[in-house]
Amino acid sequence: SRPILDMSYSRHFLDFQGSSIPSSMKKLVVTKLSQNFREAVTLQQDSPVPLPGDGDLLVRNRFVGINASDINYSAGRYDASVKPPFDIGFEGVGEVVALGLSASADYTVGQAVAYVKAGSFAEYTVVPARQAVPLPSVKPEFLTLMVSGATAYLSLKELGDLSEGKKVLVTAAAGGTGQFAVQLAKKAKCHVIGTCSSDEKGGFLKSIGCDRTINYKTENVESVLRKDYPEGVDVVYESVGGKMFDLALNALAIKGRLIVIGFIAGYQNPTGLQPIKAELLPAKLLKKSASVRGFFLNHYLSDYKMALQHLLKMYERGDLVCEVDFGDMSPEGKFTGLESVFRAVDYMYMGKNIGKIVVELPHSVSSKL
């Protein structure tokens, strides 16, 4: 049994490997609001390592996830009242290196955890124990479930009304969250169509059960949908926006549902939106008794832990592929260290990734930082 240490009042403490936790660390901070991530965000070299309070864990981050919405956050689009400087990064996986006394009732030093909380683009993050998710080990695959997997699971469960034989269209299907929408729709015995930007991505989608892949660089999405699915599609899981939204809306079947989980095509625009033909929206919805629903994970946090536990069990049983992209095929190679977050965000917006983009933060346990 480990001694319980109350770290909440300690300025100098040791981690579970016996190496000193440094007094300062690197982290990314939004210093200016801009839809250009590189302009908005600064890598700070000597930020103080935060101290956990009574109910907190200090997590040394080993893997952090890149999300399309990182750009919306650094552009100040989620909460206009938050002014720079503020921390960025939504999710991390790592080990507990220190904790407060109350938190030690449920966690121990050395335990693997994941979390969703602003401020993960840092070497160390303080996480309230009640928000942490205990893991069997520190693996990047677990990170794919935290935001991307949970978004697909909860949106399809709450808004999708999936049942056997339904036709489901997933846009950006080979991306971080699209991969889960494809697999979960297949588990519900639906016919799944996925759009993607390369034959390599198409091959990945087929390997996880996608029935029809549409490479929008070589095929006309609108023509394919009209020809192969003349009755339309029942559910669309839509994360692209702009012209793709219009195509998806036009492809809806009678009583079809379009779920908006993002609009990545517009995130780097000053306004954040690419125009859609919205003036025709009422007529199009009425004609088909169709609906458009938005989904934002923060509004479904009451169901979050249930969703995550379900996904973790599926992964551990081998029923779910959690594809991770470390950027090995990117021009400068694997995303390692906080400085590579900038490259990882660029890589995502170039549409190169297959699966969830993850950055590794290496740490040598023997280091006497």
mmCIF file of N, CA, C and O in Angstrom, residues 139-154 156 173 175-188 204 207-209 306-324 356:
data_model
loop_
_atom_site.group_PDB
_atom_site.id
_atom_site.type_symbol
_atom_site.label_atom_id
_atom_site.label_comp_id
_atom_site.label_asym_id
_atom_site.label_seq_id
_atom_site.Cartn_x
_atom_site.Cartn_y
_atom_site.Cartn_z
ATOM 1 N N LYS A 139 -2.301 4.690 -22.777
ATOM 2 C CA LYS A 139 -2.260 4.349 -24.204
ATOM 3 C C LYS A 139 -2.959 5.437 -24.999
ATOM 4 O O LYS A 139 -4.012 5.921 -24.604
ATOM 5 N N PRO A 140 -2.396 5.807 -26.160
ATOM 6 C CA PRO A 140 -3.024 6.869 -26.945
ATOM 7 C C PRO A 140 -4.409 6.497 -27.458
ATOM 8 O O PRO A 140 -5.246 7.370 -27.692
ATOM 9 N N GLU A 141 -4.669 5.190 -27.633
ATOM 10 C CA GLU A 141 -5.990 4.766 -28.133
ATOM 11 C C GLU A 141 -7.114 5.242 -27.212
ATOM 12 O O GLU A 141 -8.207 5.577 -27.666
ATOM 13 N N PHE A 142 -6.842 5.287 -25.904
ATOM 14 C CA PHE A 142 -7.883 5.733 -24.968
ATOM 15 C C PHE A 142 -8.253 7.190 -25.227
ATOM 16 O O PHE A 142 -9.392 7.609 -25.030
ATOM 17 N N LEU A 143 -7.267 7.969 -25.678
ATOM 18 C CA LEU A 143 -7.502 9.390 -25.935
ATOM 19 C C LEU A 143 -8.508 9.604 -27.060
ATOM 20 O O LEU A 143 -9.268 10.567 -27.047
ATOM 21 N N THR A 144 -8.529 8.687 -28.025
ATOM 22 C CA THR A 144 -9.441 8.854 -29.167
ATOM 23 C C THR A 144 -10.903 8.831 -28.726
ATOM 24 O O THR A 144 -11.773 9.353 -29.417
ATOM 25 N N LEU A 145 -11.173 8.207 -27.579
ATOM 26 C CA LEU A 145 -12.561 8.052 -27.128
ATOM 27 C C LEU A 145 -13.074 9.271 -26.370
ATOM 28 O O LEU A 145 -14.275 9.488 -26.285
ATOM 29 N N MET A 146 -12.162 10.070 -25.815
ATOM 30 C CA MET A 146 -12.554 11.097 -24.851
ATOM 31 C C MET A 146 -13.497 12.150 -25.439
ATOM 32 O O MET A 146 -14.520 12.470 -24.856
ATOM 33 N N VAL A 147 -13.127 12.716 -26.582
ATOM 34 C CA VAL A 147 -13.977 13.715 -27.241
ATOM 35 C C VAL A 147 -14.566 13.135 -28.529
ATOM 36 O O VAL A 147 -15.773 13.162 -28.746
ATOM 37 N N SER A 148 -13.690 12.564 -29.363
ATOM 38 C CA SER A 148 -14.131 12.099 -30.685
ATOM 39 C C SER A 148 -15.103 10.930 -30.588
ATOM 40 O O SER A 148 -16.172 10.926 -31.205
ATOM 41 N N GLY A 149 -14.743 9.923 -29.796
ATOM 42 C CA GLY A 149 -15.612 8.755 -29.640
ATOM 43 C C GLY A 149 -16.908 9.106 -28.940
ATOM 44 O O GLY A 149 -17.998 8.698 -29.360
ATOM 45 N N ALA A 150 -16.800 9.889 -27.858
ATOM 46 C CA ALA A 150 -17.998 10.251 -27.091
ATOM 47 C C ALA A 150 -18.958 11.100 -27.918
ATOM 48 O O ALA A 150 -20.188 10.965 -27.815
ATOM 49 N N THR A 151 -18.416 11.975 -28.760
ATOM 50 C CA THR A 151 -19.272 12.806 -29.625
ATOM 51 C C THR A 151 -20.080 11.918 -30.582
ATOM 52 O O THR A 151 -21.290 12.087 -30.733
ATOM 53 N N ALA A 152 -19.406 10.958 -31.208
ATOM 54 C CA ALA A 152 -20.106 10.066 -32.142
ATOM 55 C C ALA A 152 -21.150 9.225 -31.399
ATOM 56 O O ALA A 152 -22.297 9.105 -31.840
ATOM 57 N N TYR A 153 -20.761 8.678 -30.273
ATOM 58 C CA TYR A 153 -21.661 7.780 -29.534
ATOM 59 C C TYR A 153 -22.913 8.520 -29.058
ATOM 60 O O TYR A 153 -24.047 8.081 -29.293
ATOM 61 N N LEU A 154 -22.717 9.662 -28.382
ATOM 62 C CA LEU A 154 -23.867 10.361 -27.796
ATOM 63 C C LEU A 154 -24.747 11.020 -28.857
ATOM 64 O O LEU A 154 -25.974 10.999 -28.751
ATOM 65 N N LEU A 156 -25.227 10.102 -32.023
ATOM 66 C CA LEU A 156 -26.004 9.093 -32.752
ATOM 67 C C LEU A 156 -27.064 8.449 -31.854
ATOM 68 O O LEU A 156 -28.171 8.167 -32.284
ATOM 69 N N ALA A 173 -15.241 10.917 -42.996
ATOM 70 C CA ALA A 173 -15.451 9.657 -42.274
ATOM 71 C C ALA A 173 -14.174 9.034 -41.736
ATOM 72 O O ALA A 173 -14.215 8.261 -40.772
ATOM 73 N N GLY A 175 -11.754 10.640 -40.315
ATOM 74 C CA GLY A 175 -11.152 11.529 -39.316
ATOM 75 C C GLY A 175 -11.315 11.007 -37.902
ATOM 76 O O GLY A 175 -11.784 9.889 -37.661
ATOM 77 N N GLY A 176 -10.945 11.846 -36.940
ATOM 78 C CA GLY A 176 -10.940 11.446 -35.538
ATOM 79 C C GLY A 176 -12.274 10.975 -35.029
ATOM 80 O O GLY A 176 -12.370 9.963 -34.328
ATOM 81 N N THR A 177 -13.347 11.683 -35.376
ATOM 82 C CA THR A 177 -14.671 11.288 -34.890
ATOM 83 C C THR A 177 -15.445 10.486 -35.940
ATOM 84 O O THR A 177 -16.236 9.610 -35.595
ATOM 85 N N GLY A 178 -15.185 10.752 -37.226
ATOM 86 C CA GLY A 178 -15.860 10.010 -38.295
ATOM 87 C C GLY A 178 -15.647 8.515 -38.179
ATOM 88 O O GLY A 178 -16.569 7.715 -38.408
ATOM 89 N N GLN A 179 -14.422 8.092 -37.789
ATOM 90 C CA GLN A 179 -14.141 6.656 -37.674
ATOM 91 C C GLN A 179 -15.101 5.974 -36.700
ATOM 92 O O GLN A 179 -15.472 4.818 -36.882
ATOM 93 N N PHE A 180 -15.514 6.698 -35.655
ATOM 94 C CA PHE A 180 -16.425 6.103 -34.666
ATOM 95 C C PHE A 180 -17.868 6.121 -35.149
ATOM 96 O O PHE A 180 -18.624 5.181 -34.904
ATOM 97 N N ALA A 181 -18.245 7.191 -35.860
ATOM 98 C CA ALA A 181 -19.605 7.239 -36.412
ATOM 99 C C ALA A 181 -19.821 6.075 -37.371
ATOM 100 O O ALA A 181 -20.870 5.424 -37.361
ATOM 101 N N VAL A 182 -18.816 5.779 -38.197
ATOM 102 C CA VAL A 182 -18.911 4.649 -39.137
ATOM 103 C C VAL A 182 -19.109 3.347 -38.371
ATOM 104 O O VAL A 182 -20.028 2.562 -38.646
ATOM 105 N N GLN A 183 -18.255 3.107 -37.372
ATOM 106 C CA GLN A 183 -18.308 1.822 -36.667
ATOM 107 C C GLN A 183 -19.580 1.668 -35.839
ATOM 108 O O GLN A 183 -20.175 0.583 -35.793
ATOM 109 N N LEU A 184 -20.011 2.744 -35.194
ATOM 110 C CA LEU A 184 -21.217 2.648 -34.354
ATOM 111 C C LEU A 184 -22.472 2.458 -35.210
ATOM 112 O O LEU A 184 -23.389 1.722 -34.836
ATOM 113 N N ALA A 185 -22.497 3.108 -36.382
ATOM 114 C CA ALA A 185 -23.635 2.909 -37.287
ATOM 115 C C ALA A 185 -23.659 1.477 -37.809
ATOM 116 O O ALA A 185 -24.728 0.866 -37.957
ATOM 117 N N LYS A 186 -22.472 0.920 -38.075
ATOM 118 C CA LYS A 186 -22.410 -0.485 -38.514
ATOM 119 C C LYS A 186 -22.891 -1.427 -37.409
ATOM 120 O O LYS A 186 -23.584 -2.407 -37.666
ATOM 121 N N LYS A 187 -22.511 -1.115 -36.161
ATOM 122 C CA LYS A 187 -22.954 -1.950 -35.033
ATOM 123 C C LYS A 187 -24.478 -1.936 -34.924
ATOM 124 O O LYS A 187 -25.089 -2.894 -34.437
ATOM 125 N N ALA A 188 -25.102 -0.824 -35.364
ATOM 126 C CA ALA A 188 -26.569 -0.720 -35.338
ATOM 127 C C ALA A 188 -27.190 -1.334 -36.603
ATOM 128 O O ALA A 188 -28.370 -1.185 -36.859
ATOM 129 N N PHE A 204 -8.995 2.386 -45.506
ATOM 130 C CA PHE A 204 -9.174 2.324 -44.045
ATOM 131 C C PHE A 204 -10.660 2.209 -43.698
ATOM 132 O O PHE A 204 -11.061 1.390 -42.859
ATOM 133 N N SER A 207 -12.004 -1.137 -44.188
ATOM 134 C CA SER A 207 -11.501 -2.069 -43.167
ATOM 135 C C SER A 207 -12.297 -1.973 -41.867
ATOM 136 O O SER A 207 -12.313 -2.915 -41.077
ATOM 137 N N ILE A 208 -12.963 -0.835 -41.611
ATOM 138 C CA ILE A 208 -13.776 -0.719 -40.391
ATOM 139 C C ILE A 208 -15.270 -0.863 -40.692
ATOM 140 O O ILE A 208 -16.111 -0.550 -39.856
ATOM 141 N N GLY A 209 -15.589 -1.334 -41.904
ATOM 142 C CA GLY A 209 -16.971 -1.718 -42.184
ATOM 143 C C GLY A 209 -17.789 -0.796 -43.054
ATOM 144 O O GLY A 209 -18.978 -1.044 -43.281
ATOM 145 N N MET A 306 -21.140 7.489 -18.727
ATOM 146 C CA MET A 306 -21.788 6.263 -19.230
ATOM 147 C C MET A 306 -21.298 5.954 -20.647
ATOM 148 O O MET A 306 -20.946 4.812 -20.963
ATOM 149 N N ALA A 307 -21.256 6.979 -21.481
ATOM 150 C CA ALA A 307 -20.823 6.785 -22.867
ATOM 151 C C ALA A 307 -19.381 6.298 -22.918
ATOM 152 O O ALA A 307 -19.042 5.364 -23.643
ATOM 153 N N LEU A 308 -18.543 6.936 -22.109
ATOM 154 C CA LEU A 308 -17.128 6.587 -22.123
ATOM 155 C C LEU A 308 -16.893 5.160 -21.625
ATOM 156 O O LEU A 308 -16.110 4.411 -22.210
ATOM 157 N N GLN A 309 -17.594 4.788 -20.564
ATOM 158 C CA GLN A 309 -17.437 3.416 -20.044
ATOM 159 C C GLN A 309 -17.849 2.391 -21.103
ATOM 160 O O GLN A 309 -17.194 1.360 -21.286
ATOM 161 N N HIS A 310 -18.925 2.695 -21.811
ATOM 162 C CA HIS A 310 -19.409 1.803 -22.862
ATOM 163 C C HIS A 310 -18.345 1.658 -23.966
ATOM 164 O O HIS A 310 -18.039 0.551 -24.416
ATOM 165 N N LEU A 311 -17.773 2.797 -24.380
ATOM 166 C CA LEU A 311 -16.759 2.782 -25.441
ATOM 167 C C LEU A 311 -15.482 2.068 -24.994
ATOM 168 O O LEU A 311 -14.879 1.320 -25.758
ATOM 169 N N LEU A 312 -15.070 2.309 -23.751
ATOM 170 C CA LEU A 312 -13.869 1.641 -23.231
ATOM 171 C C LEU A 312 -14.045 0.128 -23.227
ATOM 172 O O LEU A 312 -13.145 -0.625 -23.602
ATOM 173 N N LYS A 313 -15.240 -0.320 -22.824
ATOM 174 C CA LYS A 313 -15.515 -1.773 -22.821
ATOM 175 C C LYS A 313 -15.473 -2.327 -24.245
ATOM 176 O O LYS A 313 -14.933 -3.410 -24.491
ATOM 177 N N MET A 314 -16.066 -1.588 -25.181
ATOM 178 C CA MET A 314 -16.044 -2.036 -26.584
ATOM 179 C C MET A 314 -14.606 -2.167 -27.079
ATOM 180 O O MET A 314 -14.247 -3.151 -27.733
ATOM 181 N N TYR A 315 -13.771 -1.170 -26.767
ATOM 182 C CA TYR A 315 -12.374 -1.208 -27.216
ATOM 183 C C TYR A 315 -11.644 -2.393 -26.580
ATOM 184 O O TYR A 315 -10.917 -3.130 -27.258
ATOM 185 N N GLU A 316 -11.854 -2.581 -25.279
ATOM 186 C CA GLU A 316 -11.134 -3.653 -24.581
ATOM 187 C C GLU A 316 -11.578 -5.037 -25.056
ATOM 188 O O GLU A 316 -10.805 -5.987 -25.021
ATOM 189 N N ARG A 317 -12.818 -5.136 -25.528
ATOM 190 C CA ARG A 317 -13.315 -6.418 -26.086
ATOM 191 C C ARG A 317 -12.835 -6.631 -27.516
ATOM 192 O O ARG A 317 -13.064 -7.688 -28.097
ATOM 193 N N GLY A 318 -12.250 -5.611 -28.116
ATOM 194 C CA GLY A 318 -11.825 -5.717 -29.510
ATOM 195 C C GLY A 318 -12.926 -5.401 -30.494
ATOM 196 O O GLY A 318 -12.823 -5.716 -31.684
ATOM 197 N N ASP A 319 -14.004 -4.744 -30.022
ATOM 198 C CA ASP A 319 -15.147 -4.427 -30.884
ATOM 199 C C ASP A 319 -15.050 -3.040 -31.513
ATOM 200 O O ASP A 319 -15.966 -2.616 -32.209
ATOM 201 N N LEU A 320 -13.974 -2.318 -31.230
ATOM 202 C CA LEU A 320 -13.872 -0.946 -31.716
ATOM 203 C C LEU A 320 -12.431 -0.678 -32.127
ATOM 204 O O LEU A 320 -11.506 -0.930 -31.362
ATOM 205 N N VAL A 321 -12.256 -0.186 -33.345
ATOM 206 C CA VAL A 321 -10.933 0.243 -33.802
ATOM 207 C C VAL A 321 -10.756 1.703 -33.395
ATOM 208 O O VAL A 321 -11.619 2.537 -33.681
ATOM 209 N N CYS A 322 -9.669 2.009 -32.696
ATOM 210 C CA CYS A 322 -9.357 3.389 -32.301
ATOM 211 C C CYS A 322 -8.085 3.805 -33.042
ATOM 212 O O CYS A 322 -6.976 3.651 -32.531
ATOM 213 N N GLU A 323 -8.264 4.299 -34.240
ATOM 214 C CA GLU A 323 -7.101 4.622 -35.087
ATOM 215 C C GLU A 323 -6.456 5.927 -34.626
ATOM 216 O O GLU A 323 -7.123 6.955 -34.460
ATOM 217 N N VAL A 324 -5.136 5.870 -34.397
ATOM 218 C CA VAL A 324 -4.366 7.028 -33.946
ATOM 219 C C VAL A 324 -3.411 7.438 -35.061
ATOM 220 O O VAL A 324 -2.772 6.593 -35.681
ATOM 221 N N LYS A 356 -7.559 9.707 -35.322
ATOM 222 C CA LYS A 356 -7.399 10.832 -34.400
ATOM 223 C C LYS A 356 -5.943 11.272 -34.345
ATOM 224 O O LYS A 356 -5.044 10.449 -34.164
#
